[in-house]
Amino acid sequence: MTDASVSDSFASQPDDVRIIRALQIAPRASFTAMASALGLTESAVNRRYRRLCAEGVIRVAGVVNPGALGQSRWLVRLRCRPGSVTAIADALAQRDDVNWVAVSAAGCEITCATQSRTREQREDLLGQRLPRTAAVLDINAFAMLRQFMGGRGHYWAALRGALSAEEETLLGSDGSPFTEAPVVARDPVHLTADDEKILDALGADGRAGLTDLAAAADSTPGRVSRRLHALLLSRVVQIDVEIAAAALGYHTRANLWLRVHPSAVKTFGRALAQEPEIAFVAAVSGPYNLHAVAHCRDLDELFEFTSDRIGSMPGLQTMEVSPVLRHIKQAGTLLSDGRLTERSRRSRSQPP
């Protein structure tokens, strides 16, 4: 339930946190622009950014949104036989159509999120491979119906105040980059072969320059710039700043499964998204109508947060708090001992 190893070896400094916040606001801003806004030298920003990446504290990557391509997103809870969880969870984490994997419930439950780019991929995983896995005792899959916080929007409220309003304005901030919208686009975008090459390059490095993106797509920087703008505008891709929360002192994370009165789902979800501890919240199908992920400094803070603040919110009927024992993957990035490591590379056709 804790990730002490990364914070034991990494001591974040105030300027590190300021740089992380700057990246959340403008993930593709140049080091020159960040240095100017933060009152630091360009070399200092460059050096600290490289260190944060090398230490596995942050990773900037382009994350594809399957909803913009017309595909639904699902959360899955698997109950497994004792002793089998690690192998199944690690295999799921290697799939590029699974972008979030965590082990909880005393090591007998896996929670994962699918990011299937086609209906066939989703049906293969949820309808064929997982049900046929002998060590899986029970499967519950929940369709995501509305996302209130997540992706670039997880912008993480815990870092609010790291920069002044003036500094955020200099970086181009115009409020939260995440706006509530339907999970699946009614008019899906159809990607070209060049789009796929741009997305692959951004998946490896969300800060890749236009020259590098143009080389990857065998195009020109001008054409790539225009296409990247269109892909961002249509929400096909978001430039996400992934953070190893333990490095900033948040050692305890938990899955929250909430049932609220149907008339309060929107209000409750929007209110929950404003809480500093919340990194993700969405309305889902099934017996629970809201799912959230919370980051807290320790179990006591998790208890106070869930019992006092969430527990007093109007409309709440029941809540299950499931502390995470091991976080294996987030937004497509693998973790090891609480550190961000690398993108998974196995084909999405591999078995779980």
C-alpha positions as YAML, in Angstrom:
chain: A
units: angstrom
residues:
- id: 1
  name: MET
  ca: [0.00, 0.00, 0.00]
- id: 2
  name: THR
  ca: [3.04, 2.26, 0.11]
- id: 3
  name: ASP
  ca: [5.80, 3.15, -2.33]
- id: 4
  name: ALA
  ca: [8.63, 4.22, -0.08]
- id: 5
  name: SER
  ca: [11.54, 3.16, -2.30]
- id: 6
  name: VAL
  ca: [11.35, 5.95, -4.84]
- id: 7
  name: SER
  ca: [11.01, 8.71, -2.24]
- id: 8
  name: ASP
  ca: [13.77, 7.20, -0.11]
- id: 9
  name: SER
  ca: [16.25, 7.71, -2.96]
- id: 10
  name: PHE
  ca: [14.82, 10.88, -4.48]
- id: 11
  name: ALA
  ca: [14.49, 14.15, -2.58]
- id: 12
  name: SER
  ca: [12.33, 16.55, -4.56]
- id: 13
  name: GLN
  ca: [13.22, 20.23, -4.35]
- id: 14
  name: PRO
  ca: [10.77, 23.17, -4.66]
- id: 15
  name: ASP
  ca: [12.05, 23.94, -8.17]
- id: 16
  name: ASP
  ca: [11.46, 20.31, -9.18]
- id: 17
  name: VAL
  ca: [7.81, 20.64, -8.19]
- id: 18
  name: ARG
  ca: [7.56, 23.97, -10.02]
- id: 19
  name: ILE
  ca: [8.94, 22.38, -13.19]
- id: 20
  name: ILE
  ca: [6.51, 19.47, -12.91]
- id: 21
  name: ARG
  ca: [3.62, 21.92, -12.55]
- id: 22
  name: ALA
  ca: [4.90, 23.91, -15.53]
- id: 23
  name: LEU
  ca: [4.94, 20.73, -17.60]
- id: 24
  name: GLN
  ca: [1.38, 19.94, -16.57]
- id: 25
  name: ILE
  ca: [0.30, 23.33, -17.86]
- id: 26
  name: ALA
  ca: [2.42, 23.36, -21.03]
- id: 27
  name: PRO
  ca: [3.93, 19.89, -21.57]
- id: 28
  name: ARG
  ca: [5.54, 20.80, -24.90]
- id: 29
  name: ALA
  ca: [6.84, 24.22, -23.85]
- id: 30
  name: SER
  ca: [10.52, 24.77, -24.63]
- id: 31
  name: PHE
  ca: [13.07, 24.88, -21.84]
- id: 32
  name: THR
  ca: [13.60, 28.53, -22.77]
- id: 33
  name: ALA
  ca: [9.92, 29.36, -22.27]
- id: 34
  name: MET
  ca: [9.75, 27.46, -18.97]
- id: 35
  name: ALA
  ca: [12.91, 29.12, -17.70]
- id: 36
  name: SER
  ca: [11.56, 32.56, -18.56]
- id: 37
  name: ALA
  ca: [8.25, 31.90, -16.79]
- id: 38
  name: LEU
  ca: [9.85, 30.34, -13.70]
- id: 39
  name: GLY
  ca: [12.75, 32.76, -13.31]
- id: 40
  name: LEU
  ca: [15.33, 30.00, -13.74]
- id: 41
  name: THR
  ca: [18.12, 29.49, -16.25]
- id: 42
  name: GLU
  ca: [17.48, 27.33, -19.27]
- id: 43
  name: SER
  ca: [20.31, 25.00, -18.28]
- id: 44
  name: ALA
  ca: [18.83, 24.56, -14.80]
- id: 45
  name: VAL
  ca: [15.41, 23.63, -16.20]
- id: 46
  name: ASN
  ca: [16.99, 21.25, -18.71]
- id: 47
  name: ARG
  ca: [19.16, 19.60, -16.04]
- id: 48
  name: ARG
  ca: [16.33, 19.19, -13.53]
- id: 49
  name: TYR
  ca: [13.97, 17.83, -16.20]
- id: 50
  name: ARG
  ca: [16.52, 15.23, -17.32]
- id: 51
  name: ARG
  ca: [17.08, 14.20, -13.70]
- id: 52
  name: LEU
  ca: [13.34, 13.87, -13.00]
- id: 53
  name: CYS
  ca: [12.99, 11.62, -16.05]
- id: 54
  name: ALA
  ca: [16.11, 9.57, -15.26]
- id: 55
  name: GLU
  ca: [14.93, 9.02, -11.67]
- id: 56
  name: GLY
  ca: [11.55, 7.76, -12.88]
- id: 57
  name: VAL
  ca: [9.68, 10.65, -11.26]
- id: 58
  name: ILE
  ca: [8.00, 11.97, -14.41]
- id: 59
  name: ARG
  ca: [7.42, 10.96, -17.99]
- id: 60
  name: VAL
  ca: [5.90, 13.08, -20.75]
- id: 61
  name: ALA
  ca: [4.12, 11.00, -23.39]
- id: 62
  name: GLY
  ca: [1.40, 11.27, -25.98]
- id: 63
  name: VAL
  ca: [-1.55, 9.10, -24.94]
- id: 64
  name: VAL
  ca: [-4.11, 8.09, -27.57]
- id: 65
  name: ASN
  ca: [-7.77, 8.48, -26.64]
- id: 66
  name: PRO
  ca: [-9.71, 5.56, -28.15]
- id: 67
  name: GLY
  ca: [-12.98, 7.43, -27.56]
- id: 68
  name: ALA
  ca: [-12.01, 9.91, -30.28]
- id: 69
  name: LEU
  ca: [-11.66, 6.90, -32.61]
- id: 70
  name: GLY
  ca: [-15.15, 5.68, -31.72]
- id: 71
  name: GLN
  ca: [-14.16, 3.01, -29.20]
- id: 72
  name: SER
  ca: [-15.50, 2.69, -25.65]
- id: 73
  name: ARG
  ca: [-13.25, 2.44, -22.60]
- id: 74
  name: TRP
  ca: [-13.67, -0.14, -19.84]
- id: 75
  name: LEU
  ca: [-12.57, -0.69, -16.26]
- id: 76
  name: VAL
  ca: [-12.11, -4.33, -15.28]
- id: 77
  name: ARG
  ca: [-11.90, -6.02, -11.86]
- id: 78
  name: LEU
  ca: [-10.46, -9.53, -11.82]
- id: 79
  name: ARG
  ca: [-10.55, -11.85, -8.81]
- id: 80
  name: CYS
  ca: [-7.76, -14.42, -9.15]
- id: 81
  name: ARG
  ca: [-6.53, -17.58, -7.51]
- id: 82
  name: PRO
  ca: [-3.90, -17.00, -4.79]
- id: 83
  name: GLY
  ca: [-0.41, -17.08, -6.24]
- id: 84
  name: SER
  ca: [-1.51, -16.25, -9.79]
- id: 85
  name: VAL
  ca: [-2.02, -12.49, -9.52]
- id: 86
  name: THR
  ca: [1.54, -11.36, -10.25]
- id: 87
  name: ALA
  ca: [1.83, -13.32, -13.50]
- id: 88
  name: ILE
  ca: [-1.58, -12.19, -14.78]
- id: 89
  name: ALA
  ca: [-1.06, -8.56, -13.79]
- id: 90
  name: ASP
  ca: [2.40, -8.41, -15.37]
- id: 91
  name: ALA
  ca: [1.10, -9.98, -18.59]
- id: 92
  name: LEU
  ca: [-1.78, -7.49, -18.75]
- id: 93
  name: ALA
  ca: [0.66, -4.63, -18.21]
- id: 94
  name: GLN
  ca: [2.62, -5.72, -21.30]
- id: 95
  name: ARG
  ca: [-0.41, -5.27, -23.54]
- id: 96
  name: ASP
  ca: [-0.65, -1.91, -25.27]
- id: 97
  name: ASP
  ca: [-4.46, -2.05, -25.17]
- id: 98
  name: VAL
  ca: [-4.33, -2.06, -21.34]
- id: 99
  name: ASN
  ca: [-3.08, 1.24, -19.97]
- id: 100
  name: TRP
  ca: [-3.59, 0.96, -16.20]
- id: 101
  name: VAL
  ca: [-2.96, -2.05, -13.94]
- id: 102
  name: ALA
  ca: [-2.98, -2.31, -10.14]
- id: 103
  name: VAL
  ca: [-3.12, -5.13, -7.59]
- id: 104
  name: SER
  ca: [-5.30, -4.71, -4.51]
- id: 105
  name: ALA
  ca: [-7.56, -6.66, -2.08]
- id: 106
  name: ALA
  ca: [-4.76, -8.45, -0.23]
- id: 107
  name: GLY
  ca: [-3.17, -9.48, -3.51]
- id: 108
  name: CYS
  ca: [-6.16, -11.36, -4.92]
- id: 109
  name: GLU
  ca: [-7.66, -8.65, -7.14]
- id: 110
  name: ILE
  ca: [-6.44, -6.87, -10.26]
- id: 111
  name: THR
  ca: [-7.96, -3.64, -11.52]
- id: 112
  name: CYS
  ca: [-7.13, -2.61, -15.07]
- id: 113
  name: ALA
  ca: [-8.33, -0.17, -17.71]
- id: 114
  name: THR
  ca: [-8.60, -1.03, -21.40]
- id: 115
  name: GLN
  ca: [-7.66, 1.33, -24.21]
- id: 116
  name: SER
  ca: [-8.61, -0.86, -27.17]
- id: 117
  name: ARG
  ca: [-8.26, 0.90, -30.52]
- id: 118
  name: THR
  ca: [-10.77, -1.43, -32.22]
- id: 119
  name: ARG
  ca: [-13.86, -3.36, -31.18]
- id: 120
  name: GLU
  ca: [-12.11, -6.62, -32.12]
- id: 121
  name: GLN
  ca: [-9.28, -5.93, -29.66]
- id: 122
  name: ARG
  ca: [-11.72, -5.23, -26.84]
- id: 123
  name: GLU
  ca: [-13.84, -8.30, -27.54]
- id: 124
  name: ASP
  ca: [-10.73, -10.48, -27.83]
- id: 125
  name: LEU
  ca: [-9.50, -9.39, -24.39]
- id: 126
  name: LEU
  ca: [-12.78, -9.16, -22.45]
- id: 127
  name: GLY
  ca: [-14.77, -11.84, -24.26]
- id: 128
  name: GLN
  ca: [-12.14, -14.43, -25.08]
- id: 129
  name: ARG
  ca: [-8.74, -14.29, -23.39]
- id: 130
  name: LEU
  ca: [-9.60, -13.31, -19.81]
- id: 131
  name: PRO
  ca: [-12.62, -15.65, -19.44]
- id: 132
  name: ARG
  ca: [-10.48, -18.55, -20.67]
- id: 133
  name: THR
  ca: [-7.70, -17.86, -18.16]
- id: 134
  name: ALA
  ca: [-8.05, -20.64, -15.58]
- id: 135
  name: ALA
  ca: [-6.58, -18.61, -12.72]
- id: 136
  name: VAL
  ca: [-9.23, -15.88, -13.14]
- id: 137
  name: LEU
  ca: [-12.13, -16.69, -10.80]
- id: 138
  name: ASP
  ca: [-14.36, -13.73, -11.53]
- id: 139
  name: ILE
  ca: [-14.54, -10.84, -14.02]
- id: 140
  name: ASN
  ca: [-16.49, -7.61, -13.71]
- id: 141
  name: ALA
  ca: [-16.24, -5.09, -16.54]
- id: 142
  name: PHE
  ca: [-17.62, -1.56, -16.33]
- id: 143
  name: ALA
  ca: [-18.06, 0.78, -19.29]
- id: 144
  name: MET
  ca: [-16.83, 4.31, -18.71]
- id: 145
  name: LEU
  ca: [-19.79, 6.62, -19.24]
- id: 146
  name: ARG
  ca: [-18.42, 10.07, -18.46]
- id: 147
  name: GLN
  ca: [-14.95, 11.18, -17.35]
- id: 148
  name: PHE
  ca: [-14.75, 14.03, -14.85]
- id: 149
  name: MET
  ca: [-11.01, 13.96, -14.18]
- id: 150
  name: GLY
  ca: [-8.11, 12.14, -15.79]
- id: 151
  name: GLY
  ca: [-5.46, 12.23, -18.45]
- id: 152
  name: ARG
  ca: [-4.06, 15.73, -18.80]
- id: 153
  name: GLY
  ca: [-6.88, 16.85, -16.55]
- id: 154
  name: HIS
  ca: [-5.26, 14.98, -13.72]
- id: 155
  name: TYR
  ca: [-3.15, 18.07, -13.95]
- id: 156
  name: TRP
  ca: [-3.28, 16.95, -10.38]
- id: 157
  name: ALA
  ca: [-4.92, 19.44, -8.07]
- id: 158
  name: ALA
  ca: [-2.37, 18.47, -5.41]
- id: 159
  name: LEU
  ca: [0.16, 20.68, -7.22]
- id: 160
  name: ARG
  ca: [-2.03, 23.76, -7.32]
- id: 161
  name: GLY
  ca: [-0.20, 26.69, -5.79]
- id: 162
  name: ALA
  ca: [3.25, 25.50, -6.86]
- id: 163
  name: LEU
  ca: [3.24, 28.38, -9.35]
- id: 164
  name: SER
  ca: [1.77, 31.83, -9.09]
- id: 165
  name: ALA
  ca: [-1.13, 32.86, -11.31]
- id: 166
  name: GLU
  ca: [1.28, 35.10, -13.23]
- id: 167
  name: GLU
  ca: [3.71, 32.24, -13.85]
- id: 168
  name: GLU
  ca: [0.89, 30.00, -15.07]
- id: 169
  name: THR
  ca: [-0.31, 32.75, -17.40]
- id: 170
  name: LEU
  ca: [3.18, 33.15, -18.85]
- id: 171
  name: LEU
  ca: [3.14, 29.44, -19.65]
- id: 172
  name: GLY
  ca: [-0.13, 29.82, -21.51]
- id: 173
  name: SER
  ca: [-2.55, 28.55, -18.88]
- id: 174
  name: ASP
  ca: [-6.19, 29.25, -19.64]
- id: 175
  name: GLY
  ca: [-7.66, 27.07, -16.91]
- id: 176
  name: SER
  ca: [-7.89, 23.31, -16.60]
- id: 177
  name: PRO
  ca: [-6.90, 21.56, -19.86]
- id: 178
  name: PHE
  ca: [-9.51, 18.87, -19.24]
- id: 179
  name: THR
  ca: [-13.13, 19.58, -20.03]
- id: 180
  name: GLU
  ca: [-15.91, 17.12, -19.38]
- id: 181
  name: ALA
  ca: [-17.13, 15.51, -22.58]
- id: 182
  name: PRO
  ca: [-18.70, 12.28, -23.90]
- id: 183
  name: VAL
  ca: [-16.31, 9.35, -23.58]
- id: 184
  name: VAL
  ca: [-16.98, 8.13, -27.14]
- id: 185
  name: ALA
  ca: [-17.08, 10.64, -30.00]
- id: 186
  name: ARG
  ca: [-20.18, 10.55, -32.18]
- id: 187
  name: ASP
  ca: [-18.08, 11.46, -35.19]
- id: 188
  name: PRO
  ca: [-14.91, 9.37, -34.79]
- id: 189
  name: VAL
  ca: [-11.63, 10.44, -36.34]
- id: 190
  name: HIS
  ca: [-10.10, 8.18, -38.97]
- id: 191
  name: LEU
  ca: [-6.32, 8.05, -38.70]
- id: 192
  name: THR
  ca: [-3.92, 7.99, -41.63]
- id: 193
  name: ALA
  ca: [-0.67, 6.06, -41.77]
- id: 194
  name: ASP
  ca: [1.20, 9.33, -41.13]
- id: 195
  name: ASP
  ca: [-1.02, 10.03, -38.11]
- id: 196
  name: GLU
  ca: [-0.07, 6.64, -36.68]
- id: 197
  name: LYS
  ca: [3.63, 7.43, -37.10]
- id: 198
  name: ILE
  ca: [3.22, 10.78, -35.34]
- id: 199
  name: LEU
  ca: [1.31, 9.11, -32.49]
- id: 200
  name: ASP
  ca: [3.96, 6.41, -32.12]
- id: 201
  name: ALA
  ca: [6.69, 9.06, -31.87]
- id: 202
  name: LEU
  ca: [4.70, 11.03, -29.29]
- id: 203
  name: GLY
  ca: [4.10, 7.84, -27.33]
- id: 204
  name: ALA
  ca: [7.86, 7.47, -26.98]
- id: 205
  name: ASP
  ca: [8.41, 11.16, -26.15]
- id: 206
  name: GLY
  ca: [5.59, 13.63, -25.74]
- id: 207
  name: ARG
  ca: [8.07, 16.50, -26.06]
- id: 208
  name: ALA
  ca: [9.54, 15.31, -29.36]
- id: 209
  name: GLY
  ca: [10.26, 18.31, -31.59]
- id: 210
  name: LEU
  ca: [8.56, 18.94, -34.90]
- id: 211
  name: THR
  ca: [11.75, 17.99, -36.77]
- id: 212
  name: ASP
  ca: [11.84, 14.60, -35.07]
- id: 213
  name: LEU
  ca: [8.11, 14.06, -35.61]
- id: 214
  name: ALA
  ca: [8.51, 14.99, -39.28]
- id: 215
  name: ALA
  ca: [11.35, 12.48, -39.66]
- id: 216
  name: ALA
  ca: [9.22, 9.77, -38.04]
- id: 217
  name: ALA
  ca: [6.31, 10.51, -40.38]
- id: 218
  name: ASP
  ca: [8.50, 11.11, -43.46]
- id: 219
  name: SER
  ca: [6.92, 14.55, -43.72]
- id: 220
  name: THR
  ca: [7.79, 18.21, -43.16]
- id: 221
  name: PRO
  ca: [7.72, 20.12, -39.84]
- id: 222
  name: GLY
  ca: [5.01, 22.42, -41.19]
- id: 223
  name: ARG
  ca: [2.70, 19.59, -42.17]
- id: 224
  name: VAL
  ca: [3.34, 17.74, -38.92]
- id: 225
  name: SER
  ca: [2.64, 20.90, -36.92]
- id: 226
  name: ARG
  ca: [-0.74, 21.33, -38.59]
- id: 227
  name: ARG
  ca: [-1.65, 17.66, -38.17]
- id: 228
  name: LEU
  ca: [-0.54, 17.59, -34.53]
- id: 229
  name: HIS
  ca: [-2.71, 20.62, -33.83]
- id: 230
  name: ALA
  ca: [-5.70, 18.84, -35.41]
- id: 231
  name: LEU
  ca: [-5.05, 15.62, -33.43]
- id: 232
  name: LEU
  ca: [-4.85, 17.56, -30.17]
- id: 233
  name: LEU
  ca: [-7.94, 19.62, -30.99]
- id: 234
  name: SER
  ca: [-9.99, 16.51, -31.76]
- id: 235
  name: ARG
  ca: [-8.70, 14.83, -28.58]
- id: 236
  name: VAL
  ca: [-7.20, 11.92, -30.48]
- id: 237
  name: VAL
  ca: [-4.07, 12.39, -28.39]
- id: 238
  name: GLN
  ca: [-3.24, 14.21, -25.18]
- id: 239
  name: ILE
  ca: [0.25, 15.07, -24.00]
- id: 240
  name: ASP
  ca: [0.23, 13.58, -20.53]
- id: 241
  name: VAL
  ca: [2.68, 14.23, -17.71]
- id: 242
  name: GLU
  ca: [2.85, 11.05, -15.70]
- id: 243
  name: ILE
  ca: [4.08, 11.45, -12.12]
- id: 244
  name: ALA
  ca: [5.42, 8.90, -9.64]
- id: 245
  name: ALA
  ca: [3.28, 10.16, -6.77]
- id: 246
  name: ALA
  ca: [5.48, 8.55, -4.11]
- id: 247
  name: ALA
  ca: [8.36, 10.83, -5.13]
- id: 248
  name: LEU
  ca: [6.26, 13.78, -3.98]
- id: 249
  name: GLY
  ca: [5.36, 12.14, -0.69]
- id: 250
  name: TYR
  ca: [2.09, 10.43, -1.67]
- id: 251
  name: HIS
  ca: [2.75, 6.85, -0.57]
- id: 252
  name: THR
  ca: [-0.80, 5.49, -0.43]
- id: 253
  name: ARG
  ca: [-3.19, 5.12, -3.35]
- id: 254
  name: ALA
  ca: [-6.62, 3.53, -3.44]
- id: 255
  name: ASN
  ca: [-9.41, 2.65, -5.83]
- id: 256
  name: LEU
  ca: [-12.71, 4.13, -4.70]
- id: 257
  name: TRP
  ca: [-15.92, 2.49, -5.87]
- id: 258
  name: LEU
  ca: [-18.88, 4.71, -5.05]
- id: 259
  name: ARG
  ca: [-22.63, 4.41, -5.35]
- id: 260
  name: VAL
  ca: [-24.44, 7.74, -5.30]
- id: 261
  name: HIS
  ca: [-28.04, 8.66, -6.01]
- id: 262
  name: PRO
  ca: [-28.53, 8.66, -9.81]
- id: 263
  name: SER
  ca: [-29.63, 12.31, -9.78]
- id: 264
  name: ALA
  ca: [-26.36, 13.26, -8.00]
- id: 265
  name: VAL
  ca: [-23.85, 11.46, -10.24]
- id: 266
  name: LYS
  ca: [-22.84, 14.52, -12.27]
- id: 267
  name: THR
  ca: [-22.69, 16.88, -9.30]
- id: 268
  name: PHE
  ca: [-20.81, 14.35, -7.18]
- id: 269
  name: GLY
  ca: [-18.33, 13.50, -9.95]
- id: 270
  name: ARG
  ca: [-17.57, 17.16, -10.64]
- id: 271
  name: ALA
  ca: [-17.13, 17.91, -6.94]
- id: 272
  name: LEU
  ca: [-14.86, 14.90, -6.45]
- id: 273
  name: ALA
  ca: [-12.69, 16.04, -9.37]
- id: 274
  name: GLN
  ca: [-11.86, 19.23, -7.44]
- id: 275
  name: GLU
  ca: [-10.38, 17.35, -4.48]
- id: 276
  name: PRO
  ca: [-6.54, 17.50, -4.36]
- id: 277
  name: GLU
  ca: [-6.25, 13.79, -3.55]
- id: 278
  name: ILE
  ca: [-8.17, 12.68, -6.64]
- id: 279
  name: ALA
  ca: [-6.21, 11.79, -9.78]
- id: 280
  name: PHE
  ca: [-9.06, 10.20, -11.74]
- id: 281
  name: VAL
  ca: [-12.85, 10.03, -11.51]
- id: 282
  name: ALA
  ca: [-15.44, 8.75, -13.97]
- id: 283
  name: ALA
  ca: [-19.05, 7.62, -14.10]
- id: 284
  name: VAL
  ca: [-19.26, 3.91, -14.89]
- id: 285
  name: SER
  ca: [-21.84, 1.22, -15.54]
- id: 286
  name: GLY
  ca: [-22.58, -1.51, -13.01]
- id: 287
  name: PRO
  ca: [-23.47, -1.64, -9.31]
- id: 288
  name: TYR
  ca: [-21.19, 1.32, -8.54]
- id: 289
  name: ASN
  ca: [-21.85, 4.38, -10.65]
- id: 290
  name: LEU
  ca: [-18.59, 6.28, -9.90]
- id: 291
  name: HIS
  ca: [-14.99, 5.13, -9.83]
- id: 292
  name: ALA
  ca: [-12.11, 7.25, -8.54]
- id: 293
  name: VAL
  ca: [-8.40, 6.92, -7.80]
- id: 294
  name: ALA
  ca: [-7.04, 8.71, -4.74]
- id: 295
  name: HIS
  ca: [-3.43, 9.52, -3.79]
- id: 296
  name: CYS
  ca: [-2.74, 10.22, -0.12]
- id: 297
  name: ARG
  ca: [0.38, 10.57, 1.99]
- id: 298
  name: ASP
  ca: [-0.48, 7.61, 4.21]
- id: 299
  name: LEU
  ca: [-3.36, 5.37, 5.29]
- id: 300
  name: ASP
  ca: [-4.44, 7.78, 8.02]
- id: 301
  name: GLU
  ca: [-4.83, 10.58, 5.47]
- id: 302
  name: LEU
  ca: [-6.79, 8.20, 3.23]
- id: 303
  name: PHE
  ca: [-9.08, 7.40, 6.16]
- id: 304
  name: GLU
  ca: [-9.65, 11.06, 7.00]
- id: 305
  name: PHE
  ca: [-10.25, 11.95, 3.35]
- id: 306
  name: THR
  ca: [-12.74, 9.18, 2.66]
- id: 307
  name: SER
  ca: [-14.61, 9.32, 5.96]
- id: 308
  name: ASP
  ca: [-14.77, 13.05, 6.63]
- id: 309
  name: ARG
  ca: [-14.74, 14.74, 3.22]
- id: 310
  name: ILE
  ca: [-16.14, 12.19, 0.78]
- id: 311
  name: GLY
  ca: [-18.37, 10.65, 3.44]
- id: 312
  name: SER
  ca: [-20.08, 13.99, 4.08]
- id: 313
  name: MET
  ca: [-20.78, 14.78, 0.43]
- id: 314
  name: PRO
  ca: [-24.52, 14.82, -0.37]
- id: 315
  name: GLY
  ca: [-25.83, 11.93, -2.44]
- id: 316
  name: LEU
  ca: [-23.35, 9.26, -1.31]
- id: 317
  name: GLN
  ca: [-24.99, 5.93, -0.57]
- id: 318
  name: THR
  ca: [-22.09, 3.46, -0.27]
- id: 319
  name: MET
  ca: [-18.33, 3.49, -0.86]
- id: 320
  name: GLU
  ca: [-15.74, 0.72, -1.14]
- id: 321
  name: VAL
  ca: [-12.15, 1.78, -0.41]
- id: 322
  name: SER
  ca: [-9.65, -0.63, -1.97]
- id: 323
  name: PRO
  ca: [-5.99, 0.28, -1.18]
- id: 324
  name: VAL
  ca: [-3.55, -0.55, -3.97]
- id: 325
  name: LEU
  ca: [-0.84, -3.01, -2.99]
- id: 326
  name: ARG
  ca: [1.17, -2.66, -6.19]
- id: 327
  name: HIS
  ca: [0.79, -0.21, -9.03]
- id: 328
  name: ILE
  ca: [2.15, -1.81, -12.19]
- id: 329
  name: LYS
  ca: [1.16, 0.50, -15.03]
- id: 330
  name: GLN
  ca: [-0.32, 3.97, -15.47]
- id: 331
  name: ALA
  ca: [-1.22, 5.71, -18.73]
- id: 332
  name: GLY
  ca: [0.73, 3.13, -20.67]
- id: 333
  name: THR
  ca: [3.91, 3.51, -18.58]
- id: 334
  name: LEU
  ca: [5.28, 0.60, -16.56]
- id: 335
  name: LEU
  ca: [6.29, 1.11, -12.94]
- id: 336
  name: SER
  ca: [8.93, -0.63, -10.84]
- id: 337
  name: ASP
  ca: [9.22, 0.03, -7.10]
- id: 338
  name: GLY
  ca: [7.10, 3.13, -7.55]
- id: 339
  name: ARG
  ca: [9.23, 4.52, -10.39]
- id: 340
  name: LEU
  ca: [8.09, 5.15, -13.94]
- id: 341
  name: THR
  ca: [10.17, 3.02, -16.26]
- id: 342
  name: GLU
  ca: [9.14, 2.65, -19.91]
- id: 343
  name: ARG
  ca: [6.27, 2.10, -22.26]
- id: 344
  name: SER
  ca: [5.14, -1.50, -22.68]
- id: 345
  name: ARG
  ca: [6.15, -2.86, -26.08]
- id: 346
  name: ARG
  ca: [4.49, -6.25, -26.47]
- id: 347
  name: SER
  ca: [1.89, -6.55, -29.19]
- id: 348
  name: ARG
  ca: [-1.70, -6.08, -28.09]
- id: 349
  name: SER
  ca: [-2.40, -9.55, -29.47]
- id: 350
  name: GLN
  ca: [-0.38, -11.25, -26.72]
- id: 351
  name: PRO
  ca: [-2.37, -13.26, -24.15]
- id: 352
  name: PRO
  ca: [-2.90, -11.86, -20.64]
...
